[in-house]
Coordinates of C-alpha atoms and ligand atoms in Angstrom, one line a residue:
M93 CA -3.7 -14.8 1.2
C94 CA 0.1 -15.2 1.9
G95 CA 2.7 -13.9 -0.5
I96 CA 5.5 -16.1 -1.8
V97 CA 8.7 -15.1 -3.7
G98 CA 11.6 -17.4 -4.7
Y99 CA 14.8 -16.6 -6.6
V100 CA 17.6 -18.6 -8.0
G101 CA 20.3 -17.0 -10.2
D102 CA 23.6 -15.2 -10.1
K103 CA 22.7 -12.3 -7.9
E104 CA 22.3 -11.9 -4.1
S105 CA 18.8 -13.2 -3.4
A106 CA 17.9 -11.4 -0.2
P107 CA 17.3 -7.9 -1.7
I108 CA 15.3 -9.5 -4.6
L109 CA 13.1 -11.4 -2.2
V110 CA 12.4 -8.4 0.0
S111 CA 11.6 -6.3 -3.1
G112 CA 9.3 -8.9 -4.4
L113 CA 7.5 -9.2 -1.1
K114 CA 7.0 -5.5 -1.1
K115 CA 5.1 -5.8 -4.4
L116 CA 2.8 -8.2 -2.6
E117 CA 2.1 -6.0 0.4
Y118 CA -1.3 -5.0 -1.0
R119 CA -2.5 -8.5 -0.2
G120 CA -2.4 -7.8 3.5
Y121 CA -0.1 -9.7 5.9
D122 CA 1.0 -9.8 9.5
S123 CA 4.6 -11.0 9.3
A124 CA 7.3 -11.8 6.8
G125 CA 10.6 -13.6 6.3
V126 CA 13.3 -14.8 3.9
A127 CA 15.5 -17.9 3.8
V128 CA 18.7 -17.9 1.8
V129 CA 21.3 -20.6 1.1
G130 CA 24.9 -19.5 0.8
N131 CA 28.0 -21.8 1.1
Q132 CA 25.6 -24.6 1.8
V133 CA 24.3 -22.9 4.9
L134 CA 20.7 -21.9 5.4
N135 CA 20.1 -18.4 6.7
V136 CA 16.6 -17.4 7.9
V137 CA 15.4 -13.9 8.9
R138 CA 11.8 -13.4 10.0
S139 CA 9.8 -10.6 11.6
V140 CA 6.3 -10.0 12.8
G141 CA 4.7 -6.8 11.6
K142 CA 5.4 -4.8 8.5
L143 CA 8.0 -5.5 5.9
R144 CA 10.1 -2.6 7.1
N145 CA 10.8 -4.6 10.2
L146 CA 12.2 -7.4 8.1
E147 CA 14.0 -5.0 5.9
S148 CA 15.8 -3.5 8.8
R149 CA 16.8 -7.0 10.1
V150 CA 18.0 -8.1 6.6
G151 CA 19.7 -4.7 6.1
A152 CA 21.7 -5.1 9.3
E153 CA 23.0 -8.5 8.4
P154 CA 22.1 -9.5 4.8
P155 CA 22.0 -13.3 4.5
R156 CA 24.3 -14.1 1.6
G157 CA 23.4 -16.5 -1.2
T158 CA 22.1 -16.6 -4.7
I159 CA 19.1 -18.8 -4.0
G160 CA 16.3 -18.0 -1.6
I161 CA 12.6 -17.9 -0.8
G162 CA 10.5 -15.3 1.0
H163 CA 7.0 -15.0 2.4
T164 CA 4.4 -12.6 3.7
R165 CA 2.0 -14.3 6.1
W166 CA -1.8 -13.8 6.4
A167 CA -2.4 -15.9 9.6
T168 CA -4.8 -18.7 9.5
H169 CA -3.3 -21.1 12.1
G170 CA -1.4 -19.5 14.9
R171 CA -1.2 -15.9 15.9
P172 CA 1.1 -13.4 14.2
S173 CA 4.6 -13.8 15.7
D174 CA 8.3 -14.2 14.7
E175 CA 8.0 -18.0 15.4
N176 CA 4.9 -18.4 13.3
A177 CA 6.3 -16.3 10.4
H178 CA 7.5 -18.2 7.3
P179 CA 9.9 -19.5 6.1
H180 CA 9.6 -22.5 8.3
T181 CA 12.7 -24.7 8.6
Y182 CA 13.8 -28.1 9.8
K183 CA 17.3 -29.3 9.7
G184 CA 18.4 -27.4 6.6
V185 CA 15.1 -27.5 4.8
A186 CA 13.1 -24.2 4.4
V187 CA 9.6 -23.9 3.2
V188 CA 7.1 -21.1 2.4
H189 CA 3.4 -22.1 2.1
N190 CA 0.2 -20.4 1.1
G191 CA -2.9 -22.5 1.8
I192 CA -4.5 -24.6 4.6
I193 CA -3.4 -28.1 5.7
E194 CA -6.6 -29.7 6.9
N195 CA -4.8 -32.7 8.5
H196 CA -2.0 -30.9 10.1
L197 CA -2.9 -31.9 13.6
V198 CA -2.8 -35.6 12.8
L199 CA 0.5 -35.2 10.9
K200 CA 2.0 -33.3 13.7
E201 CA 1.1 -36.0 16.2
Q202 CA 2.6 -38.7 14.0
L203 CA 5.8 -36.7 13.5
R204 CA 6.1 -36.0 17.2
A205 CA 5.7 -39.7 17.8
R206 CA 8.8 -40.1 15.5
G207 CA 10.7 -37.6 17.5
H208 CA 10.0 -34.4 15.7
E209 CA 9.8 -31.2 17.7
F210 CA 7.9 -28.2 16.4
S211 CA 8.9 -24.5 16.8
S212 CA 5.6 -22.9 15.7
E213 CA 1.8 -23.1 16.0
T214 CA 1.4 -23.2 12.3
D215 CA 0.1 -25.9 10.0
S216 CA 2.7 -25.0 7.4
E217 CA 5.7 -26.1 9.4
V218 CA 4.6 -29.7 8.9
F219 CA 6.0 -29.5 5.3
A220 CA 9.6 -28.9 6.5
H221 CA 9.4 -32.0 8.7
L222 CA 7.8 -34.3 6.1
I223 CA 10.3 -33.2 3.5
H224 CA 13.3 -33.7 5.8
E225 CA 12.0 -37.2 6.7
E226 CA 11.9 -38.2 3.0
L227 CA 15.4 -36.8 2.4
E228 CA 16.6 -38.9 5.3
R229 CA 15.0 -41.9 3.6
G230 CA 17.2 -41.2 0.5
A231 CA 14.9 -39.2 -1.7
D232 CA 16.3 -36.3 -3.6
L233 CA 14.7 -32.9 -3.0
V234 CA 12.2 -33.3 -5.8
E235 CA 11.0 -36.7 -4.8
A236 CA 11.0 -35.6 -1.1
V237 CA 8.6 -32.8 -1.9
R238 CA 6.4 -35.0 -4.0
R239 CA 6.2 -37.6 -1.2
A240 CA 5.5 -34.9 1.4
V241 CA 2.6 -33.3 -0.5
A242 CA 1.1 -36.7 -1.1
Q243 CA 0.4 -36.9 2.6
I244 CA -1.3 -33.5 2.7
K245 CA -5.1 -32.9 2.7
G246 CA -5.7 -29.3 1.9
T247 CA -4.4 -26.5 -0.3
Y248 CA -1.0 -25.3 -1.0
A249 CA 1.4 -23.1 -3.0
L250 CA 4.7 -24.4 -1.7
A251 CA 8.3 -23.4 -2.4
V252 CA 11.2 -25.4 -0.9
I253 CA 15.0 -25.0 -0.6
W254 CA 17.6 -27.3 1.1
E255 CA 21.0 -26.2 2.1
R256 CA 22.5 -29.4 0.8
D257 CA 21.0 -28.9 -2.6
P258 CA 21.7 -25.2 -3.0
T259 CA 21.1 -24.9 -6.7
R260 CA 17.4 -25.7 -6.9
I261 CA 14.0 -24.4 -5.7
V262 CA 11.2 -27.0 -5.8
C263 CA 7.7 -25.6 -5.9
T264 CA 4.3 -27.1 -6.3
K265 CA 0.6 -26.0 -6.1
E266 CA -2.8 -27.3 -5.3
S267 CA -5.7 -24.7 -5.2
S268 CA -3.5 -21.8 -4.2
P269 CA -2.0 -19.6 -7.0
M270 CA 1.7 -19.9 -8.1
V271 CA 3.5 -18.5 -11.1
I272 CA 7.0 -18.9 -12.5
G273 CA 9.1 -16.1 -13.9
L274 CA 11.7 -16.9 -16.5
G275 CA 14.9 -14.8 -16.8
E276 CA 18.4 -14.9 -18.3
G277 CA 20.5 -17.0 -16.0
Q278 CA 17.9 -16.6 -13.3
N279 CA 14.4 -17.9 -12.5
F280 CA 11.7 -16.9 -10.1
V281 CA 8.6 -18.3 -8.4
A282 CA 5.8 -16.3 -6.8
S283 CA 2.3 -16.5 -5.5
D284 CA 1.3 -13.6 -7.8
V285 CA 2.6 -11.8 -10.9
P286 CA 3.3 -8.3 -9.3
A287 CA 6.3 -9.8 -7.4
L288 CA 8.1 -10.6 -10.6
L289 CA 7.3 -7.8 -13.1
E290 CA 10.4 -5.7 -12.3
H291 CA 12.5 -8.7 -13.4
T292 CA 10.6 -10.5 -16.2
R293 CA 7.3 -10.4 -18.0
D294 CA 7.7 -14.0 -19.2
I295 CA 5.3 -15.8 -16.8
I296 CA 4.1 -19.4 -16.6
F297 CA 0.9 -19.9 -14.6
M298 CA 1.3 -23.3 -12.9
E299 CA -1.7 -25.6 -13.1
E300 CA -3.2 -27.8 -10.3
G301 CA -0.8 -30.5 -9.2
D302 CA 2.1 -29.1 -11.1
L303 CA 5.6 -29.4 -9.6
A304 CA 8.4 -27.2 -10.8
V305 CA 12.2 -27.4 -10.4
L306 CA 14.0 -24.1 -10.8
S307 CA 17.7 -23.6 -11.2
S308 CA 19.6 -20.6 -12.6
G309 CA 19.5 -21.9 -16.1
K310 CA 16.4 -24.1 -16.2
A311 CA 12.8 -24.3 -15.2
E312 CA 11.3 -27.7 -15.6
I313 CA 7.6 -28.5 -14.8
F314 CA 6.1 -31.9 -14.1
N315 CA 2.4 -32.7 -14.0
R316 CA 0.6 -34.6 -11.2
A317 CA 1.7 -37.9 -13.0
G318 CA 5.3 -36.8 -12.9
E319 CA 5.6 -36.2 -16.7
V320 CA 7.4 -33.2 -18.0
V321 CA 4.9 -30.7 -19.4
N322 CA 5.4 -27.5 -21.4
R323 CA 3.1 -24.9 -19.9
P324 CA 2.5 -21.8 -22.1
I325 CA 4.8 -18.8 -21.4
R326 CA 2.6 -15.7 -21.2
K327 CA 4.1 -12.3 -22.0
I328 CA 2.4 -10.1 -19.3
S329 CA 1.6 -6.6 -20.4
W330 CA -0.1 -5.6 -17.2
T331 CA 1.1 -2.5 -15.4
P332 CA 2.1 -3.3 -11.8
M333 CA -1.2 -1.8 -10.5
M334 CA -3.2 -4.0 -12.9
A335 CA -1.1 -7.0 -11.8
E336 CA -2.0 -6.4 -8.1
K337 CA -5.6 -6.8 -9.2
G338 CA -4.9 -10.0 -11.1
G339 CA -6.1 -8.3 -14.3
H340 CA -9.4 -7.1 -12.7
K341 CA -10.2 -3.4 -13.0
H342 CA -10.8 -3.0 -9.3
F343 CA -10.1 -5.0 -6.1
M344 CA -13.8 -5.2 -5.5
H345 CA -14.3 -7.0 -8.8
K346 CA -11.5 -9.4 -8.0
E347 CA -13.0 -10.0 -4.5
I348 CA -16.5 -10.7 -5.9
W349 CA -14.9 -13.3 -8.1
E350 CA -12.8 -14.8 -5.3
Q351 CA -15.9 -15.8 -3.4
P352 CA -16.0 -19.5 -4.4
R353 CA -12.5 -19.9 -3.1
A354 CA -13.0 -17.8 -0.1
V355 CA -16.1 -19.7 1.0
A356 CA -14.4 -23.0 0.2
D357 CA -11.4 -21.9 2.4
T358 CA -13.8 -20.9 5.3
I359 CA -15.5 -24.3 5.2
R360 CA -12.3 -26.3 4.6
G361 CA -11.2 -28.5 7.5
R362 CA -14.3 -27.8 9.5
V363 CA -16.9 -30.1 8.1
L364 CA -16.8 -33.5 9.8
L365 CA -19.3 -35.1 7.4
S366 CA -19.0 -38.7 8.6
E367 CA -19.7 -37.5 12.2
G368 CA -22.3 -34.9 11.1
D369 CA -20.4 -32.3 13.1
V370 CA -18.3 -29.2 12.8
Y371 CA -14.7 -28.7 13.9
F372 CA -13.6 -25.2 15.1
E373 CA -10.0 -24.8 16.2
G374 CA -9.9 -23.5 19.8
W375 CA -13.6 -24.3 20.5
T376 CA -14.2 -24.5 24.2
L377 CA -18.0 -24.6 24.8
T378 CA -19.3 -27.9 26.2
A379 CA -22.7 -29.3 25.4
D380 CA -23.9 -28.3 28.9
Q381 CA -22.7 -24.8 28.4
V382 CA -24.5 -24.5 25.1
R383 CA -27.7 -26.1 26.5
A384 CA -27.6 -23.6 29.3
L385 CA -27.5 -20.6 26.9
S386 CA -30.6 -18.4 27.3
K387 CA -29.9 -16.4 24.1
V388 CA -27.4 -15.4 21.5
T389 CA -26.8 -11.8 20.8
V390 CA -25.1 -10.8 17.6
L391 CA -23.3 -7.5 17.5
A392 CA -22.0 -5.9 14.3
C393 CA -22.1 -2.9 12.0
G394 CA -22.9 -2.4 8.3
T395 CA -22.5 -5.5 6.1
S396 CA -21.5 -7.6 9.1
W397 CA -24.8 -6.7 10.8
H398 CA -26.6 -7.9 7.7
A399 CA -24.7 -11.1 8.0
G400 CA -25.8 -11.3 11.6
L401 CA -29.5 -11.1 10.5
V402 CA -29.0 -14.1 8.2
G403 CA -27.1 -15.8 10.9
R404 CA -30.0 -15.4 13.2
A405 CA -32.3 -17.3 10.8
M406 CA -29.6 -20.1 10.6
I407 CA -29.1 -20.4 14.4
E408 CA -32.8 -20.2 15.4
K409 CA -33.7 -22.7 12.7
L410 CA -30.9 -25.3 13.4
A411 CA -30.1 -24.7 17.1
R412 CA -33.4 -23.4 18.3
I413 CA -31.8 -20.7 20.5
P414 CA -33.4 -17.3 20.5
V415 CA -31.1 -14.8 18.7
E416 CA -31.1 -11.0 19.0
V417 CA -29.2 -9.0 16.4
D418 CA -28.2 -5.6 17.5
L419 CA -26.3 -2.7 15.9
A420 CA -23.2 -2.5 18.0
S421 CA -23.4 1.3 18.1
E422 CA -26.9 1.0 19.6
F423 CA -26.3 -1.9 21.9
R424 CA -23.6 -0.2 23.9
Y425 CA -25.8 2.7 24.9
R426 CA -29.0 1.0 25.8
D427 CA -28.0 -0.5 29.2
P428 CA -28.3 -3.9 27.5
L429 CA -29.9 -6.9 29.3
V430 CA -26.9 -9.2 29.0
D431 CA -25.6 -11.7 31.5
A432 CA -23.5 -14.8 31.9
T433 CA -26.3 -17.0 30.4
Q434 CA -25.7 -15.4 27.0
L435 CA -23.4 -15.9 24.2
V436 CA -22.5 -12.7 22.3
V437 CA -21.3 -13.2 18.7
A438 CA -19.4 -10.1 17.4
V439 CA -19.1 -10.1 13.6
S440 CA -16.3 -8.0 12.0
Q441 CA -14.3 -8.4 8.9
S442 CA -11.5 -6.1 10.2
G443 CA -11.8 -7.0 13.8
E444 CA -11.0 -3.3 14.5
T445 CA -14.5 -1.6 14.3
L446 CA -14.6 0.5 17.4
D447 CA -18.4 0.3 17.8
T448 CA -18.3 -3.5 17.7
L449 CA -15.3 -3.7 20.0
A450 CA -16.9 -1.3 22.5
A451 CA -20.1 -3.4 22.4
V452 CA -18.2 -6.6 23.0
R453 CA -16.4 -5.0 26.0
E454 CA -19.8 -3.9 27.4
A455 CA -21.2 -7.4 27.0
K456 CA -18.2 -9.0 28.6
A457 CA -18.4 -6.6 31.5
R458 CA -21.9 -7.9 32.1
G459 CA -20.7 -11.5 32.2
A460 CA -21.5 -12.7 28.7
L461 CA -19.2 -15.1 26.8
A462 CA -17.9 -13.4 23.7
M463 CA -17.2 -15.1 20.3
G464 CA -15.8 -13.3 17.3
I465 CA -16.5 -14.1 13.7
C466 CA -13.6 -12.3 12.1
N467 CA -11.4 -12.2 9.0
V468 CA -8.2 -10.8 10.5
M469 CA -6.2 -13.1 12.8
G470 CA -4.5 -11.1 15.5
S471 CA -7.0 -8.1 15.2
A472 CA -8.4 -6.6 18.4
L473 CA -11.6 -8.6 18.2
T474 CA -9.7 -11.9 18.0
R475 CA -7.6 -10.9 21.0
E476 CA -10.6 -9.7 23.2
A477 CA -13.1 -12.4 22.3
D478 CA -13.1 -15.6 24.4
L479 CA -13.1 -17.6 21.2
S480 CA -13.0 -16.8 17.5
V481 CA -14.3 -18.4 14.3
M482 CA -12.1 -17.1 11.5
T483 CA -13.4 -16.5 8.1
N484 CA -10.7 -17.4 5.6
A485 CA -11.6 -14.8 2.9
G486 CA -8.0 -13.5 2.7
P487 CA -7.4 -9.8 2.7
E488 CA -10.4 -7.7 1.5
I489 CA -9.0 -4.5 0.0
G490 CA -12.1 -3.0 -1.5
V491 CA -13.9 -0.8 1.0
A492 CA -17.2 -2.4 0.1
S493 CA -17.4 -5.9 1.7
T494 CA -18.2 -8.7 -0.6
K495 CA -16.3 -12.0 0.1
A496 CA -16.3 -11.0 3.8
F497 CA -20.1 -11.1 3.8
T498 CA -20.5 -14.5 2.1
T499 CA -17.7 -16.1 4.2
Q500 CA -19.4 -14.7 7.4
L501 CA -22.6 -16.4 6.3
A502 CA -20.7 -19.7 5.8
A503 CA -19.2 -19.3 9.3
F504 CA -22.7 -18.7 10.7
Y505 CA -24.0 -21.8 9.1
L506 CA -21.1 -23.9 10.5
L507 CA -21.8 -22.3 13.9
A508 CA -25.6 -23.0 13.7
V509 CA -24.9 -26.7 12.9
K510 CA -22.3 -26.9 15.7
L511 CA -24.7 -25.4 18.3
G512 CA -27.6 -27.6 17.0
R513 CA -25.5 -30.7 17.5
L514 CA -24.4 -29.7 21.0
R515 CA -28.0 -28.8 22.0
G516 CA -29.4 -32.0 20.4
T517 CA -31.7 -30.1 18.1
L518 CA -30.0 -31.7 15.1
T519 CA -29.5 -35.4 14.6
M520 CA -26.3 -36.6 13.1
Q521 CA -28.1 -37.3 9.9
Q522 CA -29.8 -33.9 9.7
A523 CA -26.4 -32.2 10.3
Q524 CA -24.9 -34.3 7.5
E525 CA -27.6 -33.1 5.2
H526 CA -27.0 -29.4 6.1
L527 CA -23.2 -29.8 5.8
T528 CA -23.6 -31.5 2.4
H529 CA -25.6 -28.4 1.3
L530 CA -22.9 -26.1 2.6
T531 CA -20.1 -27.9 0.9
G532 CA -22.0 -27.5 -2.4
I533 CA -22.1 -23.7 -2.1
P534 CA -18.7 -22.9 -3.7
K535 CA -19.9 -24.6 -6.9
L536 CA -23.1 -22.6 -6.9
L537 CA -21.0 -19.5 -6.4
E538 CA -18.9 -20.4 -9.4
A539 CA -22.1 -20.8 -11.4
V540 CA -23.7 -17.6 -10.3
L541 CA -20.7 -15.5 -11.4
R542 CA -21.7 -16.3 -14.9
V543 CA -24.7 -13.9 -14.6
E544 CA -22.4 -10.9 -14.9
P545 CA -23.3 -10.0 -18.5
Q546 CA -27.0 -9.9 -17.7
V547 CA -26.2 -7.8 -14.6
K548 CA -24.2 -5.4 -16.7
R549 CA -27.2 -4.9 -19.0
V550 CA -29.4 -4.1 -16.0
A551 CA -26.7 -1.7 -14.7
R552 CA -26.6 0.1 -18.0
E553 CA -30.4 0.5 -18.0
F554 CA -30.6 1.9 -14.5
M555 CA -27.3 3.6 -13.9
K556 CA -28.9 7.1 -14.0
S557 CA -31.7 6.3 -11.5
Q558 CA -31.8 8.5 -8.5
D559 CA -33.3 6.0 -6.1
F560 CA -33.5 2.2 -5.8
L561 CA -35.7 0.0 -3.6
F562 CA -34.6 -3.6 -2.7
L563 CA -37.2 -6.0 -1.4
G564 CA -36.7 -9.4 0.3
R565 CA -38.5 -11.7 2.7
G566 CA -37.2 -14.1 5.4
A567 CA -33.5 -14.8 5.0
M568 CA -33.6 -12.6 1.9
F569 CA -34.6 -9.5 3.8
P570 CA -31.0 -9.0 5.0
V571 CA -29.9 -9.6 1.4
A572 CA -32.1 -6.7 0.3
L573 CA -30.5 -4.5 3.0
E574 CA -27.0 -5.7 1.8
G575 CA -27.8 -5.0 -1.9
A576 CA -29.0 -1.5 -1.0
L577 CA -25.9 -0.8 1.1
K578 CA -23.6 -2.0 -1.7
L579 CA -25.2 0.2 -4.2
K580 CA -25.4 3.3 -2.1
E581 CA -21.9 3.1 -0.7
I582 CA -20.1 2.8 -4.0
S583 CA -22.4 4.5 -6.6
Y584 CA -23.7 7.2 -4.3
I585 CA -27.3 6.4 -5.5
H586 CA -29.9 6.5 -2.7
A587 CA -31.0 3.0 -2.1
E588 CA -33.2 1.4 0.6
G589 CA -33.7 -2.3 1.6
Y590 CA -37.0 -3.3 2.9
A591 CA -38.9 -6.4 4.1
G592 CA -41.4 -7.2 1.4
G593 CA -44.2 -7.2 3.9
E594 CA -43.4 -3.6 4.8
M595 CA -44.2 -2.2 1.4
K596 CA -47.8 -1.5 2.2
H597 CA -46.7 0.3 5.4
G598 CA -45.1 3.2 3.6
P599 CA -42.5 2.6 0.9
I600 CA -45.2 1.8 -1.7
A601 CA -45.8 5.6 -1.8
L602 CA -42.4 5.9 -3.5
I603 CA -43.3 3.7 -6.4
D604 CA -43.4 5.2 -9.9
E605 CA -41.7 4.6 -13.3
R606 CA -38.5 6.3 -12.1
M607 CA -38.0 3.9 -9.1
P608 CA -36.3 0.6 -10.1
V609 CA -37.3 -2.1 -7.5
V610 CA -35.0 -5.1 -7.0
V611 CA -36.9 -8.0 -5.7
I612 CA -35.2 -11.2 -4.5
A613 CA -37.7 -14.0 -5.2
P614 CA -36.4 -17.5 -4.5
R615 CA -39.1 -20.2 -4.9
E616 CA -38.4 -21.6 -1.5
P617 CA -39.8 -21.2 1.1
K618 CA -43.2 -21.3 -0.6
E619 CA -45.1 -18.8 1.5
P620 CA -42.7 -15.8 1.2
Y621 CA -42.4 -16.6 -2.5
E622 CA -46.1 -16.2 -3.1
K623 CA -46.1 -13.0 -1.0
I624 CA -43.1 -11.5 -2.8
L625 CA -44.9 -12.2 -6.1
G626 CA -47.6 -10.0 -4.7
N627 CA -45.0 -7.3 -4.0
I628 CA -43.9 -7.5 -7.7
E629 CA -47.5 -7.0 -8.9
E630 CA -48.0 -4.1 -6.5
V631 CA -45.0 -2.4 -7.9
R632 CA -45.9 -3.1 -11.5
A633 CA -49.5 -1.8 -11.0
R634 CA -48.0 1.6 -10.0
G635 CA -45.7 1.8 -13.0
G636 CA -42.6 0.7 -11.1
R637 CA -40.0 -1.3 -12.9
V638 CA -39.0 -4.6 -11.3
I639 CA -35.6 -6.4 -11.5
A640 CA -36.2 -9.8 -10.0
I641 CA -33.5 -12.2 -8.8
I642 CA -35.1 -15.6 -9.4
D643 CA -34.3 -19.3 -9.3
E644 CA -33.1 -20.7 -12.6
G645 CA -36.1 -21.8 -14.7
D646 CA -38.7 -19.8 -12.9
Q647 CA -40.8 -18.9 -15.9
H648 CA -43.6 -17.5 -13.8
V649 CA -41.7 -14.5 -12.5
K650 CA -40.5 -13.8 -16.0
T651 CA -44.1 -13.0 -16.9
L652 CA -44.3 -10.5 -14.1
A653 CA -40.9 -8.7 -13.9
D654 CA -39.3 -6.3 -16.4
W655 CA -35.9 -7.9 -15.9
T656 CA -34.9 -11.2 -14.3
I657 CA -31.6 -12.5 -13.3
E658 CA -31.6 -16.3 -12.8
V659 CA -29.4 -17.8 -10.1
P660 CA -28.9 -21.5 -9.1
P661 CA -31.4 -22.5 -6.4
A662 CA -30.1 -23.4 -2.9
C663 CA -31.7 -24.4 0.3
A664 CA -33.5 -21.5 2.0
L665 CA -30.9 -20.8 4.6
L666 CA -27.9 -20.9 2.2
A667 CA -29.6 -19.2 -0.8
P668 CA -28.5 -15.7 0.6
L669 CA -24.9 -16.6 -0.2
V670 CA -25.9 -17.1 -3.9
A671 CA -28.5 -14.3 -4.3
T672 CA -26.1 -11.7 -2.9
V673 CA -23.6 -12.1 -5.8
P674 CA -25.7 -10.4 -8.5
L675 CA -26.5 -7.6 -6.2
Q676 CA -22.8 -7.1 -5.5
M677 CA -22.2 -7.1 -9.3
L678 CA -25.1 -4.7 -9.9
A679 CA -23.6 -2.2 -7.4
Y680 CA -20.2 -2.6 -8.9
H681 CA -21.2 -2.1 -12.5
V682 CA -23.5 0.8 -11.8
A683 CA -20.7 2.5 -9.8
D684 CA -18.1 1.7 -12.5
M685 CA -20.4 3.1 -15.2
R686 CA -20.9 6.3 -13.1
G687 CA -17.2 6.6 -12.7
T688 CA -17.0 6.7 -8.9
D689 CA -14.0 5.4 -7.0
V690 CA -15.2 1.9 -6.6
D691 CA -12.4 0.6 -4.3
Q692 CA -12.2 3.8 -2.2
P693 CA -15.6 5.4 -2.2
R694 CA -15.8 9.0 -0.9
N695 CA -16.1 9.5 2.9
L696 CA -15.7 5.8 3.6
A697 CA -12.9 3.8 5.3
K698 CA -12.2 0.1 5.2
S699 CA -12.2 -0.1 8.9
V700 CA -14.1 2.4 11.1
T701 CA -11.9 2.7 14.1
V702 CA -13.6 5.8 15.4
E703 CA -17.1 6.5 16.8
Ligands
LIG12 C1 -19.7 -2.7 4.0 O1 -19.5 -2.8 2.6 C2 -18.9 -1.5 4.6 N1 -17.6 -1.5 4.2 C3 -19.2 -1.4 6.1 O2 -20.6 -1.3 6.3 C4 -18.6 -2.5 7.0 O3 -19.3 -3.7 6.8 C5 -18.7 -2.0 8.4 O4 -17.9 -0.9 8.6 C6 -18.2 -3.1 9.4 O5 -16.9 -3.4 9.2 P1 -16.3 -4.7 9.9 O6 -17.0 -5.9 9.3 O7 -14.8 -4.6 9.6 O8 -16.5 -4.6 11.4

């Protein structure tokens, strides 16, 4: 998630912009920049890497001017570099953007045909060119921005300045957050509250489609229809730390709740519904190459390994390619049978996990083609893999992976459809059906977030338990593993995930009234559902207490389990994205009630860059 700060007032803007960007550092970024207008001249300073690099450049020659915009970039299109850093400019127009322009390639082609030349690999630069074109056609800055965004498919929080109109910032939003800060003789815009709290606590949260015009003495907001609107001014009482979490108590809680947007952003621009296909930027594999694949080997650790287990079910079902899922730390030491006929898929949120990187190097040394599914553009994995499919979850601050997991599953589903179409195991119509299911998932995630009060009640009932068992079958077996990992890593309660069919092969000896058993029991597919009901009865017969994650309206399981949490049903291969959310919440609330350090659990690191 990129960071945006804008200032217009009676003070030098550059120091205010840099200071505001520093308050947004927690969001994660790979480059930063500021654009300032002084004496009707636009000055831009940008720098890849940490803000201190930008600070030293700004400090050496501070761009002068009392109006400016700044940005911290989290790369989605185009690697981290000075040229790809925002603000992007074109002939006196400067823009900063947070979001994804789905149709940027088409727009770039059209603009190039009209003589435009681009200086970056980003989608965002398109805004500067479109706005300049409208200015050339006689529009003022406000109208030029309005006409430019009308050509955009995608999401944006956008702030614009123009050297020939040096008294106004024009900003507008669609799906990406944007707030306005009101001051005396000065006004601010930002992507998030923390950037503004040192200057003002009078904050306006812009709404979808709003466009605001800020000058030193005025902040005017127009709705999508162009009518002036009076949005409520909120007096923010948050501390700066609370503000970084958007009012959530912990980053993990914020990131659980960000999942609808994170999954939507991972899907965005990649579903070609009319063609029944998937678009991945930088995809290189031909149908012949995919048809020639003998196997796919997934390499990962921890939560990412659980995602790989679900991904196996997706790829084997839709693309009919054999998939092996291996712990990266094991793969690299077992003289693996890997060769040039294989595709290796390395899954890593951070892209820096040493075990995973070492396993990828081992596989590549044996001739395999390496693909990364990763959340951090520019990380080691994205540099070493032959091609990468990025999850667009935005920075994940909490050590316990949540939105990384669900976006990895969405990426796997897109990959499974893509491989299926290239291998001919999916017709266009079948792919259209699968992709329609996938595009419906963000709405189901919105819906499942509403189970939180029920989950809190379960957490309060079982927070003192010493052991937990999680059971699932089929694509829900990895979800059981993930639920157990979430609970153990942040609450420090011993928890194990098991395939339901394995109960009779040992774990059933553990069952007694002190052992809560979480059972994930979707009604589809039918066979595993009936078997998992048997598991519930086995547990109950031995005095165990059952918490069942069930499809909404499943009255039958309600007669069997002690506690039920109802989630919206989804097709079997996508149901894991939905069923995981109550398990994330259970782990979160048990840990919070036990008073552990939810975001930074003991002994753990966000990225394990050692063996
Ligand atoms: C999951 O909640 C943990 N943070 C951990 O298991 C993590 O998934 C694992 O270390 C892999 O990290 P990566 O996805 O960044 O490679």
